[in-house]
CSV table of C-alpha atoms and ligand atoms in Angstrom, one decimal:
chain,number,residue,atom,x,y,z
C,1,UNK,CA,-101.8,140.7,-111.6
C,2,UNK,CA,-104.3,142.9,-109.6
C,3,UNK,CA,-104.7,146.0,-111.6
C,4,UNK,CA,-102.0,148.4,-112.7
C,5,UNK,CA,-100.1,151.0,-110.8
C,6,UNK,CA,-100.7,154.4,-112.3
C,7,UNK,CA,-99.2,157.8,-111.4
C,8,UNK,CA,-102.5,158.4,-109.5
C,9,UNK,CA,-102.2,155.7,-106.9
C,10,UNK,CA,-98.4,155.9,-106.6
C,11,UNK,CA,-97.8,159.7,-107.0
C,12,UNK,CA,-94.4,159.6,-105.4
C,13,UNK,CA,-93.1,157.2,-108.1
C,14,UNK,CA,-94.5,159.4,-110.9
C,15,UNK,CA,-92.9,162.4,-109.3
C,16,UNK,CA,-89.6,160.6,-108.9
C,17,UNK,CA,-89.8,159.5,-112.5
C,18,UNK,CA,-90.4,163.0,-113.7
C,19,UNK,CA,-87.6,164.4,-111.6
C,20,UNK,CA,-85.2,161.7,-112.9
C,21,UNK,CA,-86.1,162.7,-116.5
C,22,UNK,CA,-85.5,166.3,-115.7
C,23,UNK,CA,-82.1,165.5,-114.4
C,24,UNK,CA,-81.1,163.4,-117.4
C,25,UNK,CA,-82.4,166.1,-119.7
C,26,UNK,CA,-80.3,168.8,-118.0
C,27,UNK,CA,-77.0,166.9,-118.6
C,28,UNK,CA,-76.2,168.2,-122.0
C,29,UNK,CA,-76.2,171.9,-120.9
C,30,UNK,CA,-75.6,172.0,-117.2
C,31,UNK,CA,-72.1,172.8,-115.8
C,32,UNK,CA,-70.5,169.5,-114.9
C,33,UNK,CA,-69.2,170.6,-111.4
C,34,UNK,CA,-71.7,171.1,-108.6
C,35,UNK,CA,-73.2,174.5,-107.9
C,36,UNK,CA,-73.6,174.0,-104.2
C,37,UNK,CA,-71.3,173.0,-101.3
C,38,UNK,CA,-72.0,170.2,-98.8
C,39,UNK,CA,-72.8,173.0,-96.3
C,40,UNK,CA,-75.3,174.6,-98.6
C,41,UNK,CA,-77.0,171.3,-99.4
C,42,UNK,CA,-77.2,170.5,-95.6
C,43,UNK,CA,-78.8,173.8,-95.0
C,44,UNK,CA,-81.3,173.3,-97.8
C,45,UNK,CA,-82.1,169.9,-96.4
C,46,UNK,CA,-82.6,171.0,-92.9
C,47,UNK,CA,-81.1,169.1,-90.0
C,48,UNK,CA,-83.9,168.6,-87.5
C,49,UNK,CA,-85.2,165.1,-87.3
C,50,UNK,CA,-88.9,165.3,-88.2
C,51,UNK,CA,-91.1,164.6,-85.2
C,52,UNK,CA,-93.7,162.9,-87.4
C,53,UNK,CA,-94.5,161.6,-90.9
C,54,UNK,CA,-94.2,163.5,-94.1
C,55,UNK,CA,-96.0,162.5,-97.3
C,56,UNK,CA,-93.7,160.6,-99.7
C,57,UNK,CA,-94.3,163.0,-102.6
C,58,UNK,CA,-93.2,165.9,-100.4
C,59,UNK,CA,-90.2,163.9,-99.3
C,60,UNK,CA,-89.1,163.3,-103.0
C,61,UNK,CA,-89.7,166.9,-103.9
C,62,UNK,CA,-87.8,168.2,-101.0
C,63,UNK,CA,-84.9,165.8,-101.5
C,64,UNK,CA,-84.6,166.7,-105.2
C,65,UNK,CA,-84.9,170.4,-104.6
C,66,UNK,CA,-82.3,170.4,-101.8
C,67,UNK,CA,-79.8,168.1,-103.6
C,68,UNK,CA,-80.0,169.2,-107.2
C,69,UNK,CA,-77.5,172.1,-106.9
C,70,UNK,CA,-75.1,169.7,-105.1
C,71,UNK,CA,-75.2,167.0,-107.8
C,72,UNK,CA,-72.1,166.5,-110.0
C,73,UNK,CA,-73.0,165.7,-113.6
C,74,UNK,CA,-71.0,162.4,-113.5
C,75,UNK,CA,-73.4,160.8,-116.1
C,76,UNK,CA,-72.6,163.7,-118.5
C,77,UNK,CA,-70.6,162.9,-121.7
C,78,UNK,CA,-68.2,165.6,-120.5
C,79,UNK,CA,-67.3,164.1,-117.1
C,80,UNK,CA,-63.7,162.8,-117.4
C,81,UNK,CA,-62.7,162.9,-113.7
C,82,UNK,CA,-61.2,160.0,-111.8
C,83,UNK,CA,-62.4,156.8,-113.5
C,84,UNK,CA,-66.2,157.0,-113.1
C,85,UNK,CA,-68.3,155.7,-116.0
C,86,UNK,CA,-71.8,156.7,-116.9
C,87,UNK,CA,-75.0,154.7,-117.0
C,88,UNK,CA,-76.3,152.9,-120.1
C,89,UNK,CA,-80.0,153.5,-120.5
C,90,UNK,CA,-80.8,149.8,-120.3
C,91,UNK,CA,-78.9,149.5,-117.1
C,92,UNK,CA,-80.6,152.5,-115.6
C,93,UNK,CA,-84.0,151.2,-116.5
C,94,UNK,CA,-83.1,147.8,-115.1
C,95,UNK,CA,-81.9,149.5,-111.9
C,96,UNK,CA,-85.2,151.1,-111.3
C,97,UNK,CA,-86.8,147.6,-111.5
C,98,UNK,CA,-84.2,146.3,-109.1
C,99,UNK,CA,-85.3,148.8,-106.4
C,100,UNK,CA,-89.0,148.1,-107.1
C,101,UNK,CA,-88.4,144.3,-107.1
C,102,UNK,CA,-86.3,144.6,-103.9
C,103,UNK,CA,-84.9,141.1,-104.1
C,104,UNK,CA,-82.3,139.7,-101.7
C,105,UNK,CA,-79.6,138.2,-104.0
C,106,UNK,CA,-78.0,136.1,-101.3
C,107,UNK,CA,-79.9,132.8,-101.7
C,108,UNK,CA,-81.2,130.8,-104.8
C,109,UNK,CA,-84.4,130.0,-103.0
C,110,UNK,CA,-85.0,133.6,-102.1
C,111,UNK,CA,-84.7,134.8,-105.6
C,112,UNK,CA,-84.7,132.4,-108.5
C,113,UNK,CA,-85.0,135.3,-110.9
C,114,UNK,CA,-81.7,137.0,-109.7
C,115,UNK,CA,-79.9,133.7,-109.4
C,116,UNK,CA,-80.8,132.8,-113.0
C,117,UNK,CA,-79.7,136.3,-114.2
C,118,UNK,CA,-76.5,136.2,-112.2
C,119,UNK,CA,-75.6,132.8,-113.7
C,120,UNK,CA,-76.2,134.0,-117.2
C,121,UNK,CA,-74.4,137.3,-116.6
C,122,UNK,CA,-71.5,135.4,-115.1
C,123,UNK,CA,-71.0,133.3,-118.2
C,124,UNK,CA,-71.4,136.3,-120.5
C,125,UNK,CA,-68.8,138.3,-118.6
C,126,UNK,CA,-66.3,135.4,-118.7
C,127,UNK,CA,-66.9,134.9,-122.4
C,128,UNK,CA,-66.5,138.7,-123.2
C,129,UNK,CA,-63.4,139.1,-121.1
C,130,UNK,CA,-61.9,135.8,-122.4
C,131,UNK,CA,-61.5,134.4,-119.0
C,132,UNK,CA,-61.6,130.7,-118.1
C,133,UNK,CA,-65.3,129.6,-118.4
C,134,UNK,CA,-65.0,127.6,-115.1
C,135,UNK,CA,-64.3,130.7,-113.1
C,136,UNK,CA,-66.7,132.1,-110.5
C,137,UNK,CA,-67.9,135.7,-110.6
C,138,UNK,CA,-68.9,137.5,-107.4
C,139,UNK,CA,-71.0,140.6,-107.9
C,140,UNK,CA,-69.6,143.0,-105.3
C,141,UNK,CA,-69.8,146.8,-104.7
C,142,UNK,CA,-66.8,147.8,-106.7
C,143,UNK,CA,-63.2,147.4,-107.6
C,144,UNK,CA,-62.0,147.7,-104.0
C,145,UNK,CA,-64.2,144.9,-102.8
C,146,UNK,CA,-63.4,142.9,-105.9
C,147,UNK,CA,-59.7,143.1,-105.1
C,148,UNK,CA,-60.5,142.2,-101.5
C,149,UNK,CA,-62.7,139.2,-102.4
C,150,UNK,CA,-60.1,137.8,-104.9
C,151,UNK,CA,-57.2,138.4,-102.5
C,152,UNK,CA,-59.1,136.7,-99.7
C,153,UNK,CA,-59.4,133.6,-101.9
C,154,UNK,CA,-55.6,134.0,-102.8
C,155,UNK,CA,-54.5,134.4,-99.2
C,156,UNK,CA,-56.5,131.4,-98.0
C,157,UNK,CA,-55.4,129.2,-100.9
C,158,UNK,CA,-51.7,129.9,-100.7
C,159,UNK,CA,-51.8,129.2,-97.0
C,160,UNK,CA,-53.8,126.1,-97.5
C,161,UNK,CA,-51.1,124.8,-99.8
C,162,UNK,CA,-48.6,125.5,-97.0
C,163,UNK,CA,-50.8,123.3,-94.7
C,164,UNK,CA,-52.5,126.2,-92.8
C,165,UNK,CA,-56.3,126.6,-92.5
C,166,UNK,CA,-57.1,130.3,-92.2
C,167,UNK,CA,-60.8,129.7,-91.7
C,168,UNK,CA,-60.1,127.5,-88.7
C,169,UNK,CA,-56.9,129.0,-87.2
C,170,UNK,CA,-56.8,132.6,-88.3
C,171,UNK,CA,-53.6,134.4,-89.2
C,172,UNK,CA,-51.9,134.5,-85.9
C,173,UNK,CA,-49.0,132.1,-86.0
C,174,UNK,CA,-49.5,131.3,-89.7
C,175,UNK,CA,-46.6,131.1,-92.2
C,176,UNK,CA,-45.9,134.5,-93.7
C,177,UNK,CA,-47.6,135.4,-96.9
C,178,UNK,CA,-45.4,137.3,-99.3
C,179,UNK,CA,-47.3,139.8,-101.5
C,180,UNK,CA,-45.5,141.4,-104.4
C,181,UNK,CA,-47.0,144.2,-106.5
C,182,UNK,CA,-45.9,146.8,-109.1
C,183,UNK,CA,-45.0,150.2,-107.7
C,184,UNK,CA,-47.8,151.9,-109.6
C,185,UNK,CA,-50.6,149.6,-108.4
C,186,UNK,CA,-53.9,151.2,-107.3
C,187,UNK,CA,-54.1,152.3,-103.7
C,188,UNK,CA,-57.1,150.0,-103.1
C,189,UNK,CA,-54.9,147.0,-103.5
C,190,UNK,CA,-53.0,148.1,-100.4
C,191,UNK,CA,-56.4,148.8,-98.7
C,192,UNK,CA,-57.6,145.3,-99.5
C,193,UNK,CA,-54.4,143.7,-98.3
C,194,UNK,CA,-54.8,145.8,-95.1
C,195,UNK,CA,-58.3,144.5,-94.6
C,196,UNK,CA,-57.0,141.0,-95.1
C,197,UNK,CA,-54.3,141.3,-92.4
C,198,UNK,CA,-51.5,141.0,-95.0
C,199,UNK,CA,-50.0,144.5,-94.6
C,200,UNK,CA,-48.3,146.5,-97.3
C,201,UNK,CA,-47.0,144.6,-100.4
C,202,UNK,CA,-43.4,144.4,-101.4
C,203,UNK,CA,-43.0,146.6,-104.5
C,204,UNK,CA,-41.4,145.9,-107.9
C,205,UNK,CA,-40.2,148.6,-110.2
C,206,UNK,CA,-42.3,149.9,-113.0
C,207,UNK,CA,-41.3,151.5,-116.3
C,208,UNK,CA,-41.9,155.0,-117.6
C,209,UNK,CA,-45.6,154.1,-118.3
C,210,UNK,CA,-46.1,152.5,-114.9
C,211,UNK,CA,-46.0,148.9,-116.2
C,212,UNK,CA,-44.4,146.4,-113.8
C,213,UNK,CA,-40.9,145.4,-115.0
C,214,UNK,CA,-40.9,141.7,-115.5
C,215,UNK,CA,-37.1,141.5,-115.1
C,216,UNK,CA,-37.4,143.3,-111.7
C,217,UNK,CA,-40.1,140.8,-110.7
C,218,UNK,CA,-37.7,137.9,-111.8
C,219,UNK,CA,-35.0,139.4,-109.6
C,220,UNK,CA,-37.3,139.9,-106.6
C,221,UNK,CA,-38.5,136.3,-106.8
C,222,UNK,CA,-35.1,134.7,-107.6
C,223,UNK,CA,-34.4,133.9,-104.0
C,224,UNK,CA,-38.0,133.1,-103.1
C,225,UNK,CA,-38.1,130.4,-100.4
C,226,UNK,CA,-41.1,128.6,-101.8
C,227,UNK,CA,-43.5,129.9,-99.1
C,228,UNK,CA,-47.0,131.3,-99.7
C,229,UNK,CA,-46.7,133.9,-102.4
C,230,UNK,CA,-49.2,136.3,-104.1
C,231,UNK,CA,-48.3,138.5,-107.1
C,232,UNK,CA,-50.6,141.4,-108.0
C,233,UNK,CA,-50.6,142.8,-111.5
C,234,UNK,CA,-52.6,145.6,-113.1
C,235,UNK,CA,-54.7,146.0,-116.3
C,236,UNK,CA,-55.1,149.8,-116.7
C,237,UNK,CA,-52.9,152.3,-114.8
C,238,UNK,CA,-55.2,155.2,-113.7
C,239,UNK,CA,-52.6,157.7,-115.0
C,240,UNK,CA,-51.4,156.2,-118.2
C,241,UNK,CA,-53.9,153.5,-118.9
C,242,UNK,CA,-50.9,151.1,-119.3
C,243,UNK,CA,-51.1,147.4,-118.9
C,244,UNK,CA,-48.6,145.2,-117.1
C,245,UNK,CA,-46.8,142.6,-119.3
C,246,UNK,CA,-49.0,139.7,-118.3
C,247,UNK,CA,-47.5,136.8,-120.2
C,248,UNK,CA,-44.0,137.3,-118.9
C,249,UNK,CA,-45.0,138.3,-115.3
C,250,UNK,CA,-47.4,135.5,-114.9
C,251,UNK,CA,-44.9,132.9,-116.1
C,252,UNK,CA,-42.3,134.2,-113.6
C,253,UNK,CA,-44.8,134.3,-110.8
C,254,UNK,CA,-46.2,130.8,-111.5
C,255,UNK,CA,-42.7,129.4,-111.7
C,256,UNK,CA,-42.5,130.3,-108.0
C,257,UNK,CA,-45.9,128.8,-107.1
C,258,UNK,CA,-47.6,132.2,-106.7
C,259,UNK,CA,-51.3,133.0,-107.0
C,260,UNK,CA,-51.5,135.8,-109.6
C,261,UNK,CA,-54.2,138.4,-109.1
C,262,UNK,CA,-55.0,141.2,-111.7
C,263,UNK,CA,-56.5,144.5,-110.7
C,264,UNK,CA,-58.4,145.4,-113.9
C,265,UNK,CA,-61.0,147.8,-112.6
C,266,UNK,CA,-61.4,149.6,-115.9
C,267,UNK,CA,-58.8,148.1,-118.1
C,268,UNK,CA,-59.8,144.5,-118.2
C,269,UNK,CA,-62.6,145.4,-120.6
C,270,UNK,CA,-60.0,146.0,-123.3
C,271,UNK,CA,-60.4,142.2,-123.7
C,272,UNK,CA,-63.9,142.8,-125.1
C,273,UNK,CA,-62.5,144.7,-128.1
C,274,UNK,CA,-60.7,143.0,-131.0
C,275,UNK,CA,-58.9,146.3,-131.5
C,276,UNK,CA,-57.6,146.6,-127.9
C,277,UNK,CA,-57.5,143.0,-126.8
C,278,UNK,CA,-53.7,142.8,-127.4
C,279,UNK,CA,-53.3,145.0,-124.3
C,280,UNK,CA,-54.3,142.2,-122.1
C,281,UNK,CA,-52.4,139.4,-123.9
C,282,UNK,CA,-51.7,136.6,-121.5
C,283,UNK,CA,-54.0,137.9,-118.7
C,284,UNK,CA,-56.1,134.7,-118.9
C,285,UNK,CA,-53.2,132.9,-117.3
C,286,UNK,CA,-53.8,134.6,-113.9
C,287,UNK,CA,-55.7,133.1,-111.0
C,288,UNK,CA,-58.1,135.9,-110.2
C,289,UNK,CA,-59.2,139.2,-111.7
C,290,UNK,CA,-61.0,142.2,-110.3
C,291,UNK,CA,-63.0,144.6,-112.4
C,292,UNK,CA,-65.7,147.1,-112.2
C,293,UNK,CA,-69.1,147.0,-114.0
C,294,UNK,CA,-69.7,150.6,-112.9
C,295,UNK,CA,-66.7,151.9,-114.8
C,296,UNK,CA,-66.2,150.8,-118.5
C,297,UNK,CA,-69.3,148.7,-118.6
C,298,UNK,CA,-71.5,151.7,-117.5
C,299,UNK,CA,-74.0,150.2,-115.1
C,300,UNK,CA,-75.1,152.6,-112.3
C,301,UNK,CA,-73.2,152.5,-109.0
C,302,UNK,CA,-72.4,150.2,-107.4
C,303,UNK,CA,-71.1,147.1,-109.1
C,304,UNK,CA,-67.7,145.4,-109.2
C,305,UNK,CA,-66.9,141.8,-110.4
C,306,UNK,CA,-64.6,139.5,-108.5
C,307,UNK,CA,-63.5,136.7,-110.8
C,308,UNK,CA,-61.7,133.6,-109.4
C,309,UNK,CA,-60.6,130.7,-111.6
C,310,UNK,CA,-60.8,128.1,-108.8
C,311,UNK,CA,-64.4,128.3,-107.7
C,312,UNK,CA,-63.8,126.1,-104.7
C,313,UNK,CA,-61.1,128.6,-103.4
C,314,UNK,CA,-63.6,131.5,-103.6
C,315,UNK,CA,-66.3,129.5,-101.9
C,316,UNK,CA,-63.9,128.4,-99.1
C,317,UNK,CA,-63.0,132.0,-98.5
C,318,UNK,CA,-66.5,133.6,-98.8
C,319,UNK,CA,-68.9,130.8,-98.1
C,320,UNK,CA,-71.0,130.7,-94.8
C,321,UNK,CA,-72.6,127.4,-94.0
C,322,UNK,CA,-75.1,128.0,-91.2
C,323,UNK,CA,-77.7,125.3,-90.8
C,324,UNK,CA,-80.6,127.7,-91.0
C,325,UNK,CA,-79.8,128.5,-94.6
C,326,UNK,CA,-81.2,126.6,-97.5
C,327,UNK,CA,-78.2,125.2,-99.3
C,328,UNK,CA,-78.3,124.3,-102.9
C,329,UNK,CA,-75.9,121.9,-104.6
C,330,UNK,CA,-75.0,124.5,-107.1
C,331,UNK,CA,-73.7,126.6,-104.3
C,332,UNK,CA,-75.3,129.8,-103.1
C,333,UNK,CA,-74.7,133.2,-104.6
C,334,UNK,CA,-73.5,134.4,-101.1
C,335,UNK,CA,-70.6,131.9,-101.4
C,336,UNK,CA,-68.9,134.3,-103.9
C,337,UNK,CA,-69.1,137.6,-102.0
C,338,UNK,CA,-68.4,139.0,-98.5
C,339,UNK,CA,-72.1,139.8,-97.9
C,340,UNK,CA,-75.1,137.5,-97.2
C,341,UNK,CA,-77.9,140.0,-98.0
C,342,UNK,CA,-77.3,142.2,-101.0
C,343,UNK,CA,-78.8,144.1,-103.9
C,344,UNK,CA,-79.5,142.3,-107.2
C,345,UNK,CA,-76.5,143.8,-109.0
C,346,UNK,CA,-76.5,141.2,-111.8
C,347,UNK,CA,-79.8,142.5,-113.2
C,348,UNK,CA,-78.1,145.7,-114.5
C,349,UNK,CA,-75.0,143.9,-115.8
C,350,UNK,CA,-77.3,141.5,-117.7
C,351,UNK,CA,-79.3,144.4,-119.1
C,352,UNK,CA,-76.3,146.3,-120.4
C,353,UNK,CA,-74.8,143.1,-122.0
C,354,UNK,CA,-78.2,142.2,-123.5
C,355,UNK,CA,-78.6,145.7,-124.9
C,356,UNK,CA,-75.1,146.0,-126.4
C,357,UNK,CA,-74.2,142.5,-127.3
C,358,UNK,CA,-70.7,141.4,-128.1
C,359,UNK,CA,-70.2,144.0,-130.9
C,360,UNK,CA,-71.8,146.8,-128.8
C,361,UNK,CA,-69.4,146.2,-125.9
C,362,UNK,CA,-66.5,146.3,-128.3
C,363,UNK,CA,-67.8,149.4,-129.8
C,364,UNK,CA,-68.2,151.0,-126.4
C,365,UNK,CA,-64.5,150.3,-125.5
C,366,UNK,CA,-63.3,151.4,-129.0
C,367,UNK,CA,-65.2,154.7,-128.8
C,368,UNK,CA,-63.8,155.5,-125.3
C,369,UNK,CA,-60.3,154.8,-126.4
C,370,UNK,CA,-60.8,156.7,-129.6
C,371,UNK,CA,-62.1,159.8,-127.7
C,372,UNK,CA,-59.0,159.6,-125.5
C,373,UNK,CA,-56.8,159.6,-128.5
C,374,UNK,CA,-58.6,162.6,-129.9
C,375,UNK,CA,-58.1,164.4,-126.5
C,376,UNK,CA,-54.3,163.6,-126.7
C,377,UNK,CA,-54.1,165.1,-130.3
C,378,UNK,CA,-56.1,168.2,-129.2
C,379,UNK,CA,-54.0,168.7,-126.1
C,380,UNK,CA,-50.7,168.3,-128.0
C,381,UNK,CA,-51.9,171.1,-130.3
C,382,UNK,CA,-52.3,173.5,-127.4
C,383,UNK,CA,-49.3,175.9,-126.9
C,384,UNK,CA,-47.1,174.8,-124.0
C,385,UNK,CA,-49.2,171.6,-123.3
C,386,UNK,CA,-47.6,168.2,-123.3
C,387,UNK,CA,-49.2,164.7,-123.1
C,388,UNK,CA,-47.0,162.7,-120.6
C,389,UNK,CA,-48.3,159.2,-121.3
C,390,UNK,CA,-48.5,156.9,-124.4
C,391,UNK,CA,-52.2,157.0,-124.9
C,392,UNK,CA,-52.9,153.3,-125.3
C,393,UNK,CA,-56.4,153.1,-123.8
C,394,UNK,CA,-58.8,155.6,-122.1
C,395,UNK,CA,-56.5,157.7,-120.0
C,396,UNK,CA,-54.6,160.9,-120.9
C,397,UNK,CA,-52.2,162.7,-118.6
C,398,UNK,CA,-51.2,166.2,-119.5
C,399,UNK,CA,-49.0,169.0,-118.1
C,400,UNK,CA,-49.0,172.6,-119.1
C,401,UNK,CA,-45.5,173.7,-118.3
C,402,UNK,CA,-44.8,174.3,-114.6
C,403,UNK,CA,-46.8,172.5,-111.9
C,404,UNK,CA,-48.2,175.9,-110.9
C,405,UNK,CA,-49.5,176.5,-114.4
C,406,UNK,CA,-51.0,172.9,-114.7
C,407,UNK,CA,-52.8,173.4,-111.4
C,408,UNK,CA,-54.1,176.7,-112.7
C,409,UNK,CA,-55.5,174.9,-115.7
C,410,UNK,CA,-57.1,172.3,-113.4
C,411,UNK,CA,-58.8,175.0,-111.4
C,412,UNK,CA,-59.7,177.0,-114.5
C,413,UNK,CA,-61.5,174.0,-116.0
C,414,UNK,CA,-63.5,173.5,-112.8
C,415,UNK,CA,-64.5,177.1,-112.8
C,416,UNK,CA,-65.4,177.0,-116.5
C,417,UNK,CA,-67.7,174.0,-115.9
C,418,UNK,CA,-67.8,172.7,-119.5
C,419,UNK,CA,-66.0,169.5,-118.5
C,420,UNK,CA,-64.6,167.9,-115.4
C,421,UNK,CA,-60.9,166.7,-115.5
C,422,UNK,CA,-59.0,165.7,-112.4
C,423,UNK,CA,-55.8,167.2,-111.1
C,424,UNK,CA,-53.3,164.6,-109.9
C,425,UNK,CA,-49.6,163.9,-109.5
C,426,UNK,CA,-47.8,161.5,-111.7
C,427,UNK,CA,-44.0,160.8,-111.7
C,428,UNK,CA,-43.4,163.9,-109.5
C,429,UNK,CA,-45.4,166.3,-111.7
C,430,UNK,CA,-48.7,168.0,-111.4
C,431,UNK,CA,-51.0,166.7,-114.2
C,432,UNK,CA,-54.4,167.1,-115.6
C,433,UNK,CA,-56.0,163.7,-116.1
C,434,UNK,CA,-58.7,162.9,-118.7
C,435,UNK,CA,-60.5,159.6,-118.3
C,436,UNK,CA,-63.0,158.7,-121.0
C,437,UNK,CA,-65.3,156.2,-119.4
C,438,UNK,CA,-68.9,157.1,-120.5
C,439,UNK,CA,-70.9,155.5,-123.2
C,440,UNK,CA,-72.6,158.8,-124.0
C,441,UNK,CA,-69.4,160.8,-124.8
C,442,UNK,CA,-69.6,162.1,-128.4
C,443,UNK,CA,-67.1,163.7,-130.7
C,444,UNK,CA,-69.0,167.0,-130.0
C,445,UNK,CA,-68.4,166.5,-126.3
C,446,UNK,CA,-64.7,166.0,-126.9
C,447,UNK,CA,-64.6,169.1,-129.2
C,448,UNK,CA,-66.6,171.3,-126.7
C,449,UNK,CA,-64.2,170.1,-123.9
C,450,UNK,CA,-61.1,170.8,-125.9
C,451,UNK,CA,-62.4,174.2,-126.8
C,452,UNK,CA,-62.8,175.0,-123.1
C,453,UNK,CA,-59.4,173.7,-122.4
C,454,UNK,CA,-57.8,175.7,-125.1
C,455,UNK,CA,-59.5,178.8,-123.8
C,456,UNK,CA,-58.5,178.1,-120.1
C,457,UNK,CA,-54.9,177.2,-121.0
C,458,UNK,CA,-54.6,180.3,-123.3
C,459,UNK,CA,-55.3,182.7,-120.5
F,501,LIG,C1,-61.3,152.5,-109.6
F,501,LIG,C2,-60.2,151.6,-109.3
F,501,LIG,C3,-60.2,150.7,-108.2
F,501,LIG,C4,-61.2,150.8,-107.1
F,501,LIG,O1,-62.5,150.5,-107.6
F,501,LIG,P1,-63.8,151.1,-106.9
F,501,LIG,O2,-64.9,150.7,-107.8
F,501,LIG,O3,-63.7,152.6,-106.8
F,501,LIG,O4,-63.8,150.4,-105.5
F,501,LIG,C5,-59.2,149.8,-108.1
F,501,LIG,N1,-58.2,149.7,-109.1
F,501,LIG,C6,-58.2,150.5,-110.2
F,501,LIG,C7,-57.1,150.3,-111.2
F,501,LIG,C8,-59.2,151.4,-110.4
F,501,LIG,O5,-59.2,152.2,-111.4
C-alpha cells in the first residue's frame, strides 16, 4: 500500500460519494416518478461534443445536476412498478468497489478474487434455491440473458441427443426443435428463443391464475414423435405471481425426453423461504433455471443468474476455446456466459448473501410477500376496487371498475407521485399492478401508498 486516497487527491470520487448519499437521502420524501422528460434532461446535458477536456469533478457535478430531475426513485420503498427490486446496502457498497477494482471476470488467471467469489456465490445460490449442487451458475446481465443462456444449452443438448452438432453445423438442415411453453410465459422467453433461431414457441393453455395446465401439456405432447423437445415453465407470473405446477409438468415433459427450463426471474427466490417454498415444489426436477439477482435479491443492476444442471451442456454451448486464452482445468468463468469480458457481478451477489444469511434472505422474501398481501387487503377495502389475482407471492393485480376508470387511477397515481404502480392488461382487462420487490419497503410505505391510492380512487 502506498498511502491512502483521500477526498483531497481524488476529489471527483469524494464528490460522487456525496452526490450518491444525497440521492439516497432524498428517497424517503421525493416523488417516485421523474420530474423531467428525456428532452429536458438532454437539454440540461447539452448535446455538443466537447472539443477538449473537462475536469472530472465538473463532469460529475454536471452529470448529477442534469440527470437528477430525470431519475426515477426505483430504489424507493414505494416503487412497485414492473418487477424492479432495490439495492441492499451491502450490495451497493460492494458495487462501488467493483467499479474501483475494475476486474475482468472472464478468466480465472485474470482475477483470482472474482473467480473465488463467483465459486462461493454459485454454491450459496444453489443451496438457497434448493437446486442440484452440481449445477453451474452463469452470472449474466438479467433474466432475459439467463433465459437465453439456459435455452442455448437446452437447444444444443436436445439436438446433440438427436445426433446433430449445432456448434459445428449450425441450425440450417438440423432436425426441428419443438419448444412448448405456457400461454402466460414472459415475453423475454420468446425473445431468447428468437435470438436462438428457434422461432415462437408452441403454447399450452393456462388456468385463471396464468399457471400452465398440466393436462393441456399432456395432451400437447401425447403425439410427440420423440424428436428434440424443450418445455419452458414459469416460477412467478408477472401479473398474478402464480407458479406453474412443476412436479406434474416436469414429469410429463421428461416422459417425452424434454429438456425442462424454468423462467423464475423473480419467483424462484420463493425457494429461499420456508413459508413460500411450497410454491416451487418440484422445481428442482427441471434441467435449467433462469433468475434475476437484481429483482428479489436486491443487487444493483445488472445481474441475472443462468443455472444449468448439466455443467458440460452449458460449457459446450457457451465455452470458447481459443489457444491464446489460459485455460484452467476447473473451466473458465466465461464458459458459463455469452460474454468473454464482463463485470464482476458475483461480488454484489456474494455481498448481499453474506449480509443477509439464510434467515435474512427468507425474511426478505417473506416481507415482500407480506406487504403484497397487505396491499391486497387495502385495495379490497376501497370502494369499487377489486383484486383480480390470488395473491400468493409479491404481485397484486387490481381493477377499479371499468377499464377507463382503472386507467384513470393509474394516471392519477403517477401524477400524485407517492408511489409508482404500473398499468397493464391482464385477461382482457386494464389493471393496476403492484409488485413488491424492494428490501427497504416498510409497513409505513405500504400505508402511505394505500392512502394515496384511496385518495386517487375516491376522486
Ligand atoms: C423480469 C422478467 C424477465 C426478464 O428479466 P430482465 O432482468 O428484465 O432481463 C423474464 N421473466 C420474468 C418472469 C420476469 O419477471
